[in-house]
Amino acid sequence: MIQGSMVALVTPMTAANELDWSGLEKLVEWHIERGTHAIVAVGTSGESATLDVGEHLQVITRVVEQVNGRVPVIAGTGANSTSEAIELTRSAKAAGADACLSVTPYYNRPTQEGLYLHHKAIAEAVALPQLLYNVPARTGVDMLPATVQRLSRVDNIIGMKEATGDLKRAAWLIENCGDDFLVLSGDDITAVELMILGGKGNISVTANVAPAEVARMCELAIGGEADAARAINKKLMPVHNAMFLESNPIPVKWAVAQLGLIDSGIRLPLTPLAPQYHQQVRAALEGAGLL
């Protein structure tokens, strides 16, 4: 059931940077109505780094309750402490999440053996399907394909979000990690090509502003309709690029606010989108027919 367009959901905040529960409810409903296949709560785009633990778990619980089983909910539960990641994962399971997304431990730069043992320990401690998350540009550590292959044999580890944009690496993972191991894109620009290679979906930033379009694109790519999927991707390419003019989720939160779906809140050390990028993001949205 976990495949297709999986929105890396932003976490709505008021202008005073308090969590906006009514905004979250509105956003979840909008995604389900627009055909989003799964929701990732409190990942990178959800400002996991700026929420305290209580808020983190509250967002997961509220999303699970609002979704009410209509699509899978994947909870961001990664940490650079193995014990903390286990506790977050236990709490996500208790909240009713369908799976967890566990980023490679950041800053402390573990070895490949450390990465293997970290994710294995989470999988053994909590009976919740785990998606690995490799994004070396943000974490400072790269989980190499051979390590992923080892982890693919561990019970409860069902797949990974591969966010390097390296299609040769993605092809190797698809070929060598088994038919039941889900290789998902974490890079909107290359996501269509990864799915055409045999990947099963995209954990998407762009889906925050174009849920119907990204959902259809994923359906086509997974279904082997490459030309049609590429046509949608070409139309969305300026949006993909605009979402990373500054660090994610700065541009996407500004863009979702422009659509009238959330307030303008974003927490330090993240700052609102710089004024010089406003027109470029707006033009990308308008060009794709989103605004």
GROMACS .gro file of N, CA, C and O in nm, residues 4 21 60 63 110 112 132 139 152-153 155-156 162 164 177-178 194 205 246 260 282:
model
   84
    4GLY      N    1   0.357   0.542  -0.464
    4GLY     CA    2   0.298   0.658  -0.529
    4GLY      C    3   0.350   0.789  -0.474
    4GLY      O    4   0.465   0.801  -0.433
   21TRP      N    5  -0.334   2.379   1.452
   21TRP     CA    6  -0.403   2.250   1.438
   21TRP      C    7  -0.515   2.256   1.335
   21TRP      O    8  -0.534   2.160   1.261
   60ILE      N    9   0.217   1.390   1.472
   60ILE     CA   10   0.195   1.254   1.420
   60ILE      C   11   0.057   1.204   1.462
   60ILE      O   12  -0.020   1.153   1.378
   63VAL      N   13  -0.226   1.386   1.271
   63VAL     CA   14  -0.234   1.344   1.131
   63VAL      C   15  -0.298   1.206   1.120
   63VAL      O   16  -0.386   1.183   1.037
  110PRO      N   17   2.841   0.849   1.176
  110PRO     CA   18   2.875   0.710   1.205
  110PRO      C   19   2.937   0.640   1.085
  110PRO      O   20   2.922   0.683   0.970
  112GLN      N   21   2.978   0.299   0.833
  112GLN     CA   22   2.876   0.216   0.767
  112GLN      C   23   2.826   0.107   0.863
  112GLN      O   24   2.707   0.076   0.866
  132LEU      N   25   1.422   0.351   0.548
  132LEU     CA   26   1.548   0.420   0.565
  132LEU      C   27   1.543   0.553   0.489
  132LEU      O   28   1.468   0.566   0.392
  139THR      N   29   2.275   1.555   0.610
  139THR     CA   30   2.318   1.486   0.733
  139THR      C   31   2.468   1.479   0.750
  139THR      O   32   2.516   1.457   0.862
  152SER      N   33   1.830  -0.435   0.395
  152SER     CA   34   1.709  -0.481   0.326
  152SER      C   35   1.669  -0.622   0.367
  152SER      O   36   1.556  -0.665   0.345
  153ARG      N   37   1.763  -0.695   0.428
  153ARG     CA   38   1.737  -0.832   0.473
  153ARG      C   39   1.686  -0.837   0.617
  153ARG      O   40   1.655  -0.944   0.668
  155ASP      N   41   1.420  -0.786   0.911
  155ASP     CA   42   1.275  -0.778   0.929
  155ASP      C   43   1.235  -0.637   0.974
  155ASP      O   44   1.305  -0.574   1.052
  156ASN      N   45   1.123  -0.591   0.922
  156ASN     CA   46   1.064  -0.459   0.950
  156ASN      C   47   1.127  -0.347   0.869
  156ASN      O   48   1.071  -0.235   0.869
  162GLU      N   49   1.561   0.742  -0.106
  162GLU     CA   50   1.694   0.770  -0.159
  162GLU      C   51   1.693   0.912  -0.217
  162GLU      O   52   1.631   0.937  -0.321
  164THR      N   53   1.964   1.116  -0.291
  164THR     CA   54   2.086   1.168  -0.352
  164THR      C   55   2.063   1.218  -0.495
  164THR      O   56   2.143   1.296  -0.547
  177CYS      N   57   1.830  -0.525  -0.397
  177CYS     CA   58   1.772  -0.529  -0.262
  177CYS      C   59   1.644  -0.611  -0.253
  177CYS      O   60   1.580  -0.612  -0.148
  178GLY      N   61   1.608  -0.678  -0.358
  178GLY     CA   62   1.492  -0.768  -0.352
  178GLY      C   63   1.364  -0.703  -0.399
  178GLY      O   64   1.345  -0.581  -0.387
  194LEU      N   65   1.349   0.762  -1.160
  194LEU     CA   66   1.368   0.654  -1.064
  194LEU      C   67   1.250   0.557  -1.068
  194LEU      O   68   1.268   0.435  -1.065
  205VAL      N   69   0.844   1.702  -0.199
  205VAL     CA   70   0.823   1.839  -0.153
  205VAL      C   71   0.722   1.908  -0.243
  205VAL      O   72   0.628   1.973  -0.197
  246GLU      N   73   1.596   2.833  -0.151
  246GLU     CA   74   1.658   2.840  -0.019
  246GLU      C   75   1.634   2.705   0.047
  246GLU      O   76   1.567   2.618  -0.009
  260GLY      N   77  -0.307   2.990   0.009
  260GLY     CA   78  -0.411   3.017   0.107
  260GLY      C   79  -0.442   2.902   0.198
  260GLY      O   80  -0.546   2.900   0.265
  282ARG      N   81   0.654   3.244  -0.722
  282ARG     CA   82   0.518   3.273  -0.771
  282ARG      C   83   0.507   3.242  -0.920
  282ARG      O   84   0.407   3.183  -0.964
   0.00000   0.00000   0.00000
